[in-house]
């Protein structure tokens, strides 16, 4: 019998006892960290993610971006379990190709979002552990952001943060882009340059406070001209 | 059948003959057998992990019979026992994978019938174990022009099943030339959810609709078997009364105030407002007033004191808004805005979404005005008593 005593809260002694072998089940999931962000503007959309791939206390890679280009007007950001992210993007790519060949047109952002919802729900009882955010332009050329939960519930937003630092970033975006919780402020529509600068600032803050976010920031800016990518370094510690 | 058509795409990648995968099995069964409009025997495939390292002793949970436990999951046996049994194979699967993340839950929804039709209201907060995932979620989903469904439970489940239900109702309308009644739609949803009883699927919906209009022929006040498409006939009213006593025993998170307006009801001949509560555990109840969700106890108390058949539309709207506001004030998992939908013979109308923060300030203003009035009245009284 092994027992050790240590001080718990309020100065009382806590006792640890060896109470028998504990079975550790194999978990098919693992959390690989990472944060994804998407912002929709009047005629543009931005999808940004950090590029750190971690697991527990280790960093597997500093150059593993989480934004994947689907079509010329749509980018998806996936964070969570990297294995499921890869498989999910492969399935989405295959479905996009099939649609293109059957219908002779590219899928619109809204259609991709609806399709992804059903793909995720098809695995309702063994879900893909992925937090998805789709950013792109809709049929009218306006920016669109669709955010998902792991089992397929989705809605269209103007901005959304997902992943490990989402709880820190979302309130900041609510305030700066949605002008929420502020009185007497003029609601100025977001320009592309201001949006890009905001995304950079927000990720720098996230890297300060979230251990799973850092290394570099990959920004994809989607306009009707196409998709431009930028990479900005972040804290590496 | 319908869900498989929408969600299941794996058949393209897998050979239809093999149904065992390295990590799990695909279980299939024909759950829509016998329903009048299901003419395909396609299988319903959900991917369930059955690998042996995810198994604990299956008999522990008493969920599968000794015969099934004999077959090891690793055997490449294509004839799965679950295929031949008509029972729900999901019940016979071992312990499901424990999820590392929480799913969206928590809400306040309510609906009641009054002389102007049906009024449905819901908050808009979608929370995920303490984090507000969606402050502007849509919990009242229109099914068709004359029916609306308030949803509570897991938002993904509600969204997908509502989508499937809309599709099936539209097919029914195209095949039979008339809309399916609220009772029929509720029964259809209940039957579609039944195979998933016992799993973590969670849907608690109130179907609110206006029946009738183009229903002809075989509707009688005296008649009405269960298969009669006009849902609100005499027989269902009797069933409603007999179900009422059993309600006391069931969860207290909703209540049905049935049979309180006999005069108005008897006039209806199968058309008019109708409301059903459908739950993924199999409950299907008709009623005049329901509230579902974590904030429902607070909403029910407000509704019970104010809802009458004779309410005008404005009064009904303000009662519904008040009920949701009180619930959001006290329940942590409800909040943000309130959506109000009104269903009448012309269809559903959506009022604009109202921020409950405004309601809070309006109420504060009302209270302060009330206090000021009392103060001035008491000052006057004092003056009068002094003079007298």
Coordinates of C-alpha atoms in Angstrom, one line a residue:
Chain A
X1 CA 0.0 0.0 0.0
X2 CA 1.4 3.3 -0.9
X3 CA 0.0 6.4 0.6
X4 CA 1.2 9.9 0.5
X5 CA -0.1 13.0 2.1
X6 CA 0.0 16.4 0.6
X7 CA -1.5 19.7 1.4
X8 CA -4.7 20.4 -0.5
X9 CA -6.7 23.6 -0.4
X10 CA -7.3 25.5 2.8
X11 CA -4.4 23.8 4.4
X12 CA -6.1 20.5 5.1
X13 CA -4.2 17.3 4.3
X14 CA -5.2 15.4 1.3
X15 CA -4.6 11.7 1.3
X16 CA -3.7 9.7 -1.8
X17 CA -4.0 5.9 -1.6
X18 CA -3.2 3.3 -4.0
X19 CA -6.7 1.9 -4.6
X20 CA -6.0 -0.7 -7.1
X21 CA -5.1 -0.8 -10.8
X22 CA -7.0 1.6 -13.0
X23 CA -7.7 0.7 -16.5
X24 CA -6.7 3.3 -19.0
X25 CA -8.9 3.0 -22.0
X26 CA -7.5 3.7 -25.5
X27 CA -9.0 6.9 -26.7
X28 CA -9.3 7.2 -30.5
X29 CA -9.1 11.0 -30.1
X30 CA -6.2 13.3 -29.4
X31 CA -6.1 17.1 -29.2
X32 CA -3.6 18.7 -31.5
X33 CA -4.3 22.3 -30.6
X34 CA -4.4 25.3 -32.9
X35 CA -6.7 28.2 -33.4
X36 CA -8.7 29.2 -36.5
X37 CA -10.4 32.5 -37.2
X38 CA -12.7 33.7 -40.0
X39 CA -14.0 37.2 -40.7
X40 CA -16.5 38.2 -43.5
X41 CA -16.5 41.6 -45.0
X42 CA -18.6 43.3 -47.6
X43 CA -16.7 41.8 -50.6
X44 CA -14.0 39.8 -49.0
X45 CA -13.5 37.0 -46.4
X46 CA -10.4 36.2 -44.3
X47 CA -9.6 32.8 -42.9
X48 CA -6.5 32.7 -40.6
X49 CA -4.9 30.0 -38.5
X50 CA -1.8 29.5 -36.5
X51 CA 0.6 26.8 -37.7
X52 CA 1.5 24.9 -34.5
X53 CA 0.8 21.2 -34.3
X54 CA 1.1 20.0 -30.7
X55 CA 0.2 17.1 -28.6
X56 CA 0.3 17.2 -24.8
X57 CA 3.6 18.8 -23.9
X58 CA 5.3 18.4 -27.3
X59 CA 5.2 20.3 -30.5
X60 CA 5.1 18.1 -33.5
X61 CA 5.5 20.8 -36.1
X62 CA 5.8 24.5 -36.4
X63 CA 4.6 24.6 -40.0
X64 CA 1.3 22.9 -40.1
X65 CA -1.3 25.4 -41.2
X66 CA -4.9 24.7 -40.6
X67 CA -6.5 26.5 -43.5
X68 CA -7.3 24.4 -46.6
X69 CA -8.3 25.8 -49.9
X70 CA -11.4 24.1 -51.2
X71 CA -12.4 26.2 -54.2
X72 CA -11.4 29.6 -55.7
X73 CA -13.9 31.2 -53.4
X74 CA -13.9 29.0 -50.3
X75 CA -11.3 28.2 -47.6
X76 CA -12.0 25.9 -44.6
X77 CA -10.2 26.1 -41.3
X78 CA -10.1 22.9 -39.2
X79 CA -8.7 22.6 -35.7
X80 CA -8.9 19.8 -33.2
X81 CA -7.7 16.3 -33.9
X82 CA -5.3 16.5 -36.8
X83 CA -6.1 13.0 -38.1
X84 CA -9.7 13.8 -38.4
X85 CA -8.9 17.2 -40.0
X86 CA -6.9 15.5 -42.8
X87 CA -9.5 12.8 -43.5
X88 CA -12.3 15.3 -43.4
X89 CA -10.6 17.6 -45.9
X90 CA -10.0 14.6 -48.2
X91 CA -13.6 13.6 -48.1
X92 CA -14.7 17.2 -48.8
X93 CA -12.3 17.4 -51.7
X94 CA -13.6 14.2 -53.1
X95 CA -17.2 15.3 -52.8
X96 CA -16.4 18.6 -54.5
X97 CA -14.8 16.8 -57.4
X98 CA -17.8 14.5 -57.7
X99 CA -20.2 17.5 -57.7
X100 CA -18.1 19.3 -60.3
X101 CA -18.2 16.3 -62.6
X102 CA -21.9 15.6 -62.1
X103 CA -23.2 19.2 -62.2
X104 CA -20.5 21.0 -64.3
X105 CA -20.3 23.8 -61.8
X106 CA -18.3 24.5 -58.6
X107 CA -20.0 24.3 -55.3
X108 CA -20.9 27.6 -53.7
X109 CA -19.9 28.3 -50.1
X110 CA -23.4 27.8 -48.8
X111 CA -23.6 24.5 -50.5
X112 CA -20.3 23.3 -49.1
X113 CA -21.5 24.3 -45.6
X114 CA -24.7 22.3 -46.0
X115 CA -22.8 19.4 -47.3
X116 CA -20.3 19.5 -44.5
X117 CA -23.1 19.5 -42.0
X118 CA -24.4 16.2 -43.3
X119 CA -20.9 14.7 -43.6
X120 CA -20.3 15.5 -39.9
X121 CA -23.8 14.3 -38.8
X122 CA -23.2 11.0 -40.6
X123 CA -20.7 10.3 -37.9
X124 CA -23.1 11.4 -35.1
X125 CA -22.1 8.4 -32.9
X126 CA -18.3 8.5 -33.5
X127 CA -17.8 12.2 -34.4
X128 CA -15.0 13.8 -36.3
X129 CA -13.2 15.8 -33.5
X130 CA -12.8 18.8 -35.7
X131 CA -14.0 22.4 -35.2
X132 CA -14.6 23.8 -38.6
X133 CA -15.0 27.3 -39.9
X134 CA -15.7 27.9 -43.6
X135 CA -14.9 31.4 -45.0
X136 CA -15.6 32.5 -48.5
X137 CA -17.7 34.5 -50.9
X138 CA -21.4 33.7 -51.5
X139 CA -23.2 33.7 -54.8
X140 CA -23.6 37.5 -54.6
X141 CA -20.0 38.1 -53.9
X142 CA -20.4 39.1 -50.3
X143 CA -18.2 37.6 -47.6
X144 CA -19.7 34.6 -45.7
X145 CA -18.5 32.7 -42.7
X146 CA -20.1 29.4 -41.6
X147 CA -19.1 28.0 -38.2
X148 CA -19.7 24.3 -37.2
X149 CA -19.7 22.2 -34.1
X150 CA -18.2 18.7 -34.3
X151 CA -21.5 17.0 -35.0
X152 CA -22.7 19.3 -37.8
X153 CA -24.8 22.1 -36.4
X154 CA -23.9 25.2 -38.3
X155 CA -24.9 28.8 -38.9
X156 CA -23.8 31.7 -40.9
X157 CA -21.9 34.4 -39.0
X158 CA -19.9 37.6 -39.7
X159 CA -16.9 36.4 -37.7
X160 CA -16.0 33.4 -35.6
X161 CA -13.1 32.0 -33.8
X162 CA -12.6 28.3 -33.2
X163 CA -10.1 26.0 -31.7
X164 CA -8.1 26.2 -28.5
X165 CA -8.0 29.9 -28.0
X166 CA -11.6 30.5 -29.3
X167 CA -12.9 31.5 -25.8
X168 CA -10.3 34.2 -25.6
X169 CA -10.7 35.5 -29.1
X170 CA -14.4 35.5 -29.6
X171 CA -15.2 38.2 -27.0
X172 CA -12.5 40.4 -28.5
X173 CA -14.0 39.9 -32.0
X174 CA -17.5 40.6 -30.6
X175 CA -16.3 43.9 -29.3
X176 CA -14.1 45.0 -32.2
X177 CA -16.1 43.8 -35.2
X178 CA -19.6 43.4 -33.8
X179 CA -19.3 46.6 -31.7
X180 CA -21.1 44.8 -28.9
X181 CA -21.1 45.8 -25.3
X182 CA -20.1 49.3 -26.1
X183 CA -22.3 52.3 -25.9
X184 CA -22.4 55.3 -28.2
X185 CA -20.0 53.9 -30.9
X186 CA -20.5 54.4 -34.6
X187 CA -20.8 51.1 -36.4
X188 CA -18.2 51.5 -39.2
X189 CA -18.1 48.7 -41.8
X190 CA -14.9 46.7 -41.8
X191 CA -12.4 47.4 -44.5
X192 CA -10.1 44.7 -45.8
X193 CA -6.9 46.3 -44.4
X194 CA -8.4 47.0 -41.0
X195 CA -9.6 43.4 -40.9
X196 CA -6.2 42.0 -41.7
X197 CA -4.5 44.1 -39.1
X198 CA -7.1 43.1 -36.5
X199 CA -6.6 39.5 -37.3
X200 CA -2.8 39.8 -36.8
X201 CA -3.3 41.7 -33.5
X202 CA -5.7 39.2 -32.2
X203 CA -3.5 36.2 -33.0
X204 CA -0.5 37.9 -31.4
X205 CA -2.7 38.2 -28.2
X206 CA -3.8 34.6 -28.5
X207 CA -0.2 33.4 -28.7
X208 CA 0.6 35.2 -25.5
X209 CA -2.0 33.5 -23.5
X210 CA -2.7 30.1 -25.1
X211 CA 0.1 27.6 -25.1
X212 CA -1.3 25.7 -28.1
X213 CA -1.2 28.7 -30.3
X214 CA 1.9 30.2 -31.8
X215 CA 4.8 29.7 -34.2
X216 CA 3.4 31.4 -37.2
X217 CA 0.1 32.8 -38.5
X218 CA -1.2 31.9 -42.0
X219 CA -3.8 34.4 -43.4
X220 CA -5.9 33.6 -46.5
X221 CA -7.7 36.6 -48.0
X222 CA -10.5 35.7 -50.3
X223 CA -11.7 38.2 -52.8
X224 CA -13.2 37.9 -56.2
X225 CA -9.8 38.1 -57.7
X226 CA -8.8 34.9 -55.9
X227 CA -7.1 33.8 -52.7
X228 CA -3.9 35.6 -51.4
X229 CA -1.9 34.1 -48.6
X230 CA 0.4 35.7 -46.0
X231 CA 2.5 34.2 -43.3
X232 CA 3.5 36.2 -40.2
X233 CA 5.7 34.9 -37.5
X234 CA 4.4 34.5 -33.9
X235 CA 5.9 33.6 -30.6
X236 CA 7.7 30.3 -30.8
X237 CA 7.8 29.5 -27.0
Chain B
X1 CA -33.8 5.9 -45.1
X2 CA -34.0 9.6 -45.4
X3 CA -31.0 10.3 -43.2
X4 CA -29.0 7.8 -45.1
X5 CA -29.7 9.5 -48.3
X6 CA -28.6 12.8 -47.0
X7 CA -25.7 11.8 -44.7
X8 CA -24.3 8.6 -45.8
X9 CA -21.8 8.8 -48.7
X10 CA -19.4 6.0 -47.7
X11 CA -21.1 3.5 -50.0
X12 CA -19.3 5.1 -52.9
X13 CA -15.9 4.3 -51.4
X14 CA -16.7 0.9 -49.9
X15 CA -17.7 -2.2 -51.7
X16 CA -21.3 -2.9 -50.8
X17 CA -20.5 -6.5 -49.9
X18 CA -18.1 -5.8 -47.1
X19 CA -19.5 -4.3 -44.0
X20 CA -16.6 -4.6 -41.6
X21 CA -14.0 -2.0 -41.4
X22 CA -10.7 -2.0 -39.5
X23 CA -12.0 0.1 -36.7
X24 CA -15.6 -0.8 -36.7
X25 CA -18.7 -2.1 -38.2
X26 CA -21.4 -0.5 -40.2
X27 CA -24.7 -1.6 -38.7
X28 CA -27.7 -1.5 -41.0
X29 CA -31.3 -2.3 -40.6
X30 CA -34.5 -1.5 -42.2
X31 CA -36.3 0.8 -39.8
X32 CA -38.9 2.3 -42.0
X33 CA -40.5 -1.0 -42.9
X34 CA -44.2 -1.0 -43.0
X35 CA -44.7 2.7 -43.3
X36 CA -46.9 3.5 -46.2
X37 CA -44.7 5.8 -48.2
X38 CA -41.3 4.0 -47.7
X39 CA -41.0 2.0 -50.8
X40 CA -37.2 1.3 -50.6
X41 CA -35.6 -1.2 -48.4
X42 CA -32.3 0.8 -48.2
X43 CA -30.3 0.3 -45.1
X44 CA -29.7 2.9 -42.5
X45 CA -26.0 3.2 -41.9
X46 CA -24.4 4.8 -39.0
X47 CA -20.8 4.3 -38.3
X48 CA -20.4 2.9 -34.8
X49 CA -17.0 1.9 -33.4
X50 CA -17.0 -1.7 -32.3
X51 CA -13.3 -2.5 -32.1
X52 CA -12.4 -4.8 -29.3
X53 CA -10.2 -2.3 -27.6
X54 CA -13.2 -0.1 -27.1
X55 CA -15.2 -2.9 -25.5
X56 CA -15.8 -3.4 -21.9
X57 CA -17.6 -6.6 -21.1
X58 CA -20.8 -6.0 -23.1
X59 CA -23.0 -8.0 -20.8
X60 CA -22.2 -5.6 -18.0
X61 CA -24.7 -3.1 -19.4
X62 CA -27.3 -5.8 -20.0
X63 CA -27.6 -4.5 -23.5
X64 CA -26.9 -7.4 -25.7
X65 CA -27.9 -11.0 -25.5
X66 CA -25.4 -13.8 -24.7
X67 CA -25.7 -15.0 -28.4
X68 CA -24.4 -11.8 -29.7
X69 CA -21.6 -11.6 -27.2
X70 CA -20.2 -14.8 -28.5
X71 CA -19.3 -13.4 -31.9
X72 CA -16.0 -11.5 -31.7
X73 CA -15.8 -8.2 -33.5
X74 CA -12.6 -9.2 -35.3
X75 CA -14.2 -12.0 -37.2
X76 CA -14.8 -11.1 -40.8
X77 CA -18.3 -12.3 -40.5
X78 CA -20.4 -10.3 -43.0
X79 CA -23.7 -11.6 -41.7
X80 CA -23.9 -9.4 -38.6
X81 CA -26.4 -10.6 -36.0
X82 CA -27.9 -7.1 -35.9
X83 CA -28.9 -7.3 -39.6
X84 CA -31.3 -10.2 -39.0
X85 CA -32.8 -8.9 -35.9
X86 CA -35.6 -6.3 -36.2
X87 CA -34.6 -4.7 -32.9
X88 CA -32.5 -1.6 -32.6
X89 CA -28.8 -2.5 -33.2
X90 CA -27.7 0.7 -31.6
X91 CA -28.8 -0.7 -28.3
X92 CA -26.6 -3.7 -28.8
X93 CA -23.5 -1.8 -29.5
X94 CA -21.0 -1.6 -26.7
X95 CA -20.3 1.5 -24.7
X96 CA -20.1 4.5 -27.1
X97 CA -16.9 6.4 -27.5
X98 CA -16.5 9.0 -24.8
X99 CA -16.3 12.4 -26.5
X100 CA -13.6 14.8 -25.5
X101 CA -15.8 17.8 -26.2
X102 CA -19.3 18.8 -25.2
X103 CA -22.1 19.3 -27.6
X104 CA -24.5 22.3 -27.7
X105 CA -27.4 22.2 -25.2
X106 CA -29.6 24.3 -23.0
X107 CA -32.6 26.5 -23.8
X108 CA -36.0 27.9 -23.1
X109 CA -38.8 27.3 -25.6
X110 CA -42.5 27.6 -25.3
X111 CA -45.6 27.5 -27.3
X112 CA -49.3 27.9 -26.6
X113 CA -52.6 28.0 -28.5
X114 CA -55.0 30.9 -28.3
X115 CA -57.8 32.3 -30.3
X116 CA -55.5 33.8 -32.9
X117 CA -53.6 30.6 -33.6
X118 CA -50.4 29.3 -32.1
X119 CA -47.7 31.4 -30.6
X120 CA -44.2 30.0 -30.3
X121 CA -41.3 31.7 -28.6
X122 CA -37.7 30.7 -27.8
X123 CA -34.4 32.3 -26.6
X124 CA -31.4 32.3 -28.9
X125 CA -28.5 31.1 -26.7
X126 CA -26.7 28.0 -27.8
X127 CA -24.3 27.0 -25.1
X128 CA -21.6 24.3 -24.9
X129 CA -20.8 23.3 -21.3
X130 CA -20.4 26.8 -20.0
X131 CA -19.2 28.6 -23.1
X132 CA -21.8 30.5 -25.2
X133 CA -21.1 29.0 -28.6
X134 CA -23.9 30.9 -30.4
X135 CA -25.6 34.0 -29.0
X136 CA -27.8 34.2 -32.0
X137 CA -28.9 30.7 -32.7
X138 CA -32.2 29.9 -34.4
X139 CA -34.3 27.6 -32.2
X140 CA -37.6 27.9 -34.0
X141 CA -37.3 26.3 -37.4
X142 CA -40.0 26.5 -40.0
X143 CA -41.0 23.2 -41.5
X144 CA -43.4 24.4 -44.1
X145 CA -45.7 27.4 -44.7
X146 CA -48.1 26.4 -41.9
X147 CA -45.9 24.6 -39.4
X148 CA -43.1 25.6 -37.2
X149 CA -41.0 23.5 -34.8
X150 CA -39.4 24.8 -31.6
X151 CA -36.3 22.7 -30.9
X152 CA -34.4 21.9 -27.7
X153 CA -31.7 19.5 -27.0
X154 CA -28.6 19.0 -29.2
X155 CA -28.7 21.6 -31.9
X156 CA -27.1 19.4 -34.6
X157 CA -29.7 16.7 -34.0
X158 CA -32.5 19.2 -34.1
X159 CA -31.2 20.9 -37.3
X160 CA -30.7 17.6 -39.2
X161 CA -33.9 15.9 -38.1
X162 CA -35.9 19.0 -38.9
X163 CA -34.4 19.0 -42.3
X164 CA -35.3 15.4 -42.8
X165 CA -38.8 16.0 -41.6
X166 CA -39.3 18.9 -44.0
X167 CA -38.2 16.7 -46.8
X168 CA -40.6 13.9 -45.9
X169 CA -43.5 16.3 -45.4
X170 CA -42.9 17.8 -48.8
X171 CA -42.8 14.4 -50.4
X172 CA -46.1 13.6 -48.7
X173 CA -47.6 16.8 -50.0
X174 CA -46.5 16.0 -53.5
X175 CA -47.7 12.5 -53.4
X176 CA -51.1 13.0 -51.7
X177 CA -52.0 16.6 -52.8
X178 CA -52.5 17.9 -49.2
X179 CA -50.3 18.8 -46.3
X180 CA -49.8 16.3 -43.6
X181 CA -51.4 17.4 -40.3
X182 CA -49.5 18.4 -37.3
X183 CA -50.5 15.1 -35.6
X184 CA -49.2 13.2 -38.6
X185 CA -46.0 15.2 -38.7
X186 CA -45.4 14.6 -35.0
X187 CA -46.0 10.9 -35.4
X188 CA -43.6 10.7 -38.3
X189 CA -40.9 12.5 -36.4
X190 CA -41.5 10.3 -33.4
X191 CA -41.2 7.1 -35.5
X192 CA -38.0 8.4 -37.2
X193 CA -36.4 9.0 -33.8
X194 CA -37.5 5.8 -32.3
X195 CA -34.6 3.7 -33.6
X196 CA -32.2 6.0 -31.7
X197 CA -33.9 5.5 -28.3
X198 CA -31.2 4.8 -25.7
X199 CA -28.5 6.7 -27.6
X200 CA -27.3 10.1 -26.8
X201 CA -29.4 11.7 -29.5
X202 CA -31.5 14.4 -27.8
X203 CA -34.3 16.2 -29.6
X204 CA -37.3 17.7 -27.8
X205 CA -39.5 19.6 -30.2
X206 CA -42.9 21.3 -30.1
X207 CA -44.6 21.0 -33.5
X208 CA -46.9 24.0 -33.9
X209 CA -49.1 24.1 -36.9
X210 CA -52.3 25.1 -38.5
X211 CA -54.1 22.1 -40.0
X212 CA -56.8 21.9 -42.6
X213 CA -57.9 24.2 -45.3
X214 CA -57.8 21.9 -48.2
X215 CA -58.8 18.7 -46.3
X216 CA -61.9 17.1 -48.0
X217 CA -64.2 14.2 -47.7
X218 CA -63.6 11.7 -45.0
X219 CA -63.3 14.0 -41.9
X220 CA -66.1 13.6 -39.4
X221 CA -66.5 14.9 -35.9
X222 CA -67.7 11.5 -34.8
X223 CA -65.2 9.6 -36.8
X224 CA -61.5 9.8 -36.7
X225 CA -59.4 6.7 -36.5
X226 CA -55.7 7.0 -35.8
X227 CA -54.9 7.1 -39.4
X228 CA -57.2 10.0 -40.1
X229 CA -55.0 12.9 -41.4
X230 CA -57.1 15.5 -39.7
X231 CA -55.3 15.4 -36.4
X232 CA -57.5 17.3 -34.0
X233 CA -60.7 15.2 -33.9
X234 CA -62.7 14.0 -30.9
X235 CA -60.7 10.8 -30.4
X236 CA -57.4 12.7 -30.0
X237 CA -59.1 15.0 -27.5
X238 CA -60.1 12.0 -25.4
X239 CA -56.6 10.6 -25.6
X240 CA -55.3 13.9 -24.5
X241 CA -57.5 13.8 -21.4
X242 CA -56.4 10.3 -20.5
X243 CA -52.8 11.2 -20.9
X244 CA -53.1 14.1 -18.5
X245 CA -53.0 12.2 -15.2
X246 CA -49.9 10.4 -16.3
X247 CA -48.2 13.7 -16.9
X248 CA -47.9 14.3 -13.2
X249 CA -45.5 11.3 -13.1
X250 CA -43.3 12.4 -16.0
X251 CA -40.7 15.1 -16.0
X252 CA -41.8 18.4 -14.7
X253 CA -40.1 20.3 -17.3
X254 CA -43.2 20.7 -19.4
X255 CA -46.9 20.7 -18.8
X256 CA -49.9 20.3 -21.0
X257 CA -53.0 22.3 -20.2
X258 CA -55.5 20.3 -22.1
X259 CA -59.3 20.4 -22.2
X260 CA -59.7 23.8 -20.5
X261 CA -61.5 25.4 -23.4
X262 CA -64.1 22.8 -24.4
X263 CA -66.4 25.4 -26.0
X264 CA -63.9 26.7 -28.5
X265 CA -62.5 23.2 -29.3
X266 CA -65.7 21.5 -30.2
X267 CA -66.4 23.9 -33.0
X268 CA -63.3 22.8 -34.9
X269 CA -63.8 20.1 -37.5
X270 CA -60.2 19.0 -38.0
X271 CA -58.8 22.3 -39.0
X272 CA -57.3 24.9 -36.9
X273 CA -54.3 25.3 -34.6
X274 CA -52.7 22.2 -33.3
X275 CA -49.6 21.5 -31.1
X276 CA -47.7 18.4 -30.3
X277 CA -44.7 17.8 -28.1
X278 CA -42.3 15.2 -29.5
X279 CA -39.2 13.9 -27.7
X280 CA -36.5 11.5 -28.7
X281 CA -37.3 9.2 -25.8
X282 CA -40.6 8.4 -27.5
X283 CA -43.0 10.9 -25.9
X284 CA -45.6 12.3 -28.2
X285 CA -48.3 14.5 -26.6
X286 CA -50.9 16.8 -27.8
X287 CA -51.6 19.9 -25.8
X288 CA -52.5 23.6 -25.6
X289 CA -49.4 24.8 -23.7
X290 CA -45.9 23.5 -23.6
X291 CA -42.5 24.7 -22.5
X292 CA -39.4 22.8 -23.0
X293 CA -35.8 23.2 -21.9
X294 CA -33.7 24.1 -19.0
X295 CA -35.5 27.4 -18.5
X296 CA -39.0 25.9 -18.8
X297 CA -39.9 25.9 -15.1
X298 CA -39.6 29.6 -15.0
X299 CA -41.4 30.2 -18.2
X300 CA -44.3 27.8 -17.2
X301 CA -45.1 29.8 -14.1
X302 CA -45.4 33.0 -16.1
X303 CA -47.6 31.3 -18.7
X304 CA -49.8 29.5 -16.3
X305 CA -51.0 32.8 -14.8
X306 CA -51.7 34.6 -18.0
X307 CA -52.5 32.4 -20.9
X308 CA -56.2 32.3 -21.8
X309 CA -58.0 31.4 -25.0
X310 CA -59.3 35.0 -25.4
X311 CA -55.9 36.7 -25.6
X312 CA -55.3 39.2 -28.4
X313 CA -52.2 38.8 -30.5
X314 CA -50.5 41.6 -28.7
X315 CA -51.3 40.3 -25.3
X316 CA -50.1 36.8 -26.3
X317 CA -46.9 38.2 -27.7
X318 CA -46.2 40.2 -24.5
X319 CA -46.9 37.1 -22.3
X320 CA -44.6 35.0 -24.4
X321 CA -41.9 37.6 -24.3
X322 CA -42.3 38.0 -20.6
X323 CA -42.0 34.3 -20.0
X324 CA -38.8 33.9 -22.0
X325 CA -37.4 37.0 -20.4
X326 CA -38.0 35.6 -16.9
X327 CA -36.6 32.3 -17.8
X328 CA -33.4 33.9 -19.3
X329 CA -33.0 36.0 -16.2
X330 CA -32.9 33.0 -14.0
X331 CA -31.5 30.2 -16.1
X332 CA -27.9 30.5 -17.0
X333 CA -28.2 28.4 -20.2
X334 CA -30.8 30.7 -21.7
X335 CA -30.4 34.3 -22.8
X336 CA -29.5 36.8 -25.4
X337 CA -32.6 37.4 -27.6
X338 CA -36.1 36.2 -28.0
X339 CA -37.7 34.9 -31.2
X340 CA -41.5 35.0 -31.5
X341 CA -43.4 33.2 -34.3
X342 CA -47.2 33.4 -34.8
X343 CA -48.9 30.7 -36.8
X344 CA -52.4 31.5 -38.1
X345 CA -54.5 30.2 -41.0
X346 CA -52.4 32.3 -43.4
X347 CA -49.2 30.7 -42.3
X348 CA -46.4 31.5 -40.0
X349 CA -45.1 35.1 -39.3
X350 CA -41.9 35.9 -37.6
X351 CA -41.6 38.9 -35.5
X352 CA -38.2 40.6 -35.4
X353 CA -35.8 39.3 -32.9
X354 CA -35.8 41.3 -29.7
X355 CA -32.8 41.8 -27.5
X356 CA -33.7 41.0 -23.9
X357 CA -31.2 43.6 -22.6
X358 CA -33.8 46.2 -23.8
X359 CA -36.5 44.4 -21.9
X360 CA -34.4 44.5 -18.8
X361 CA -34.0 48.3 -19.0
X362 CA -37.7 48.7 -19.9
X363 CA -38.7 46.8 -16.8
X364 CA -36.3 48.7 -14.6
X365 CA -37.8 51.9 -15.9
X366 CA -41.3 50.6 -15.2
X367 CA -40.4 49.7 -11.6
X368 CA -38.8 53.1 -11.0
X369 CA -41.9 54.8 -12.3
X370 CA -44.0 52.6 -10.0
X371 CA -41.9 53.4 -7.0
X372 CA -42.1 57.1 -7.8
X373 CA -45.9 57.0 -8.1
X374 CA -46.1 55.2 -4.7
X375 CA -43.9 57.8 -3.1
X376 CA -45.9 60.7 -4.5
X377 CA -49.2 59.1 -3.4
X378 CA -47.9 58.5 0.1
X379 CA -46.7 62.1 0.3
X380 CA -50.2 63.3 -0.7
X381 CA -51.7 61.1 2.0
X382 CA -49.4 62.5 4.6
X383 CA -50.4 66.0 3.6
X384 CA -54.1 65.1 3.8
X385 CA -53.8 63.5 7.2
X386 CA -51.9 66.6 8.5
X387 CA -54.5 68.9 7.2
X388 CA -57.4 66.8 8.6

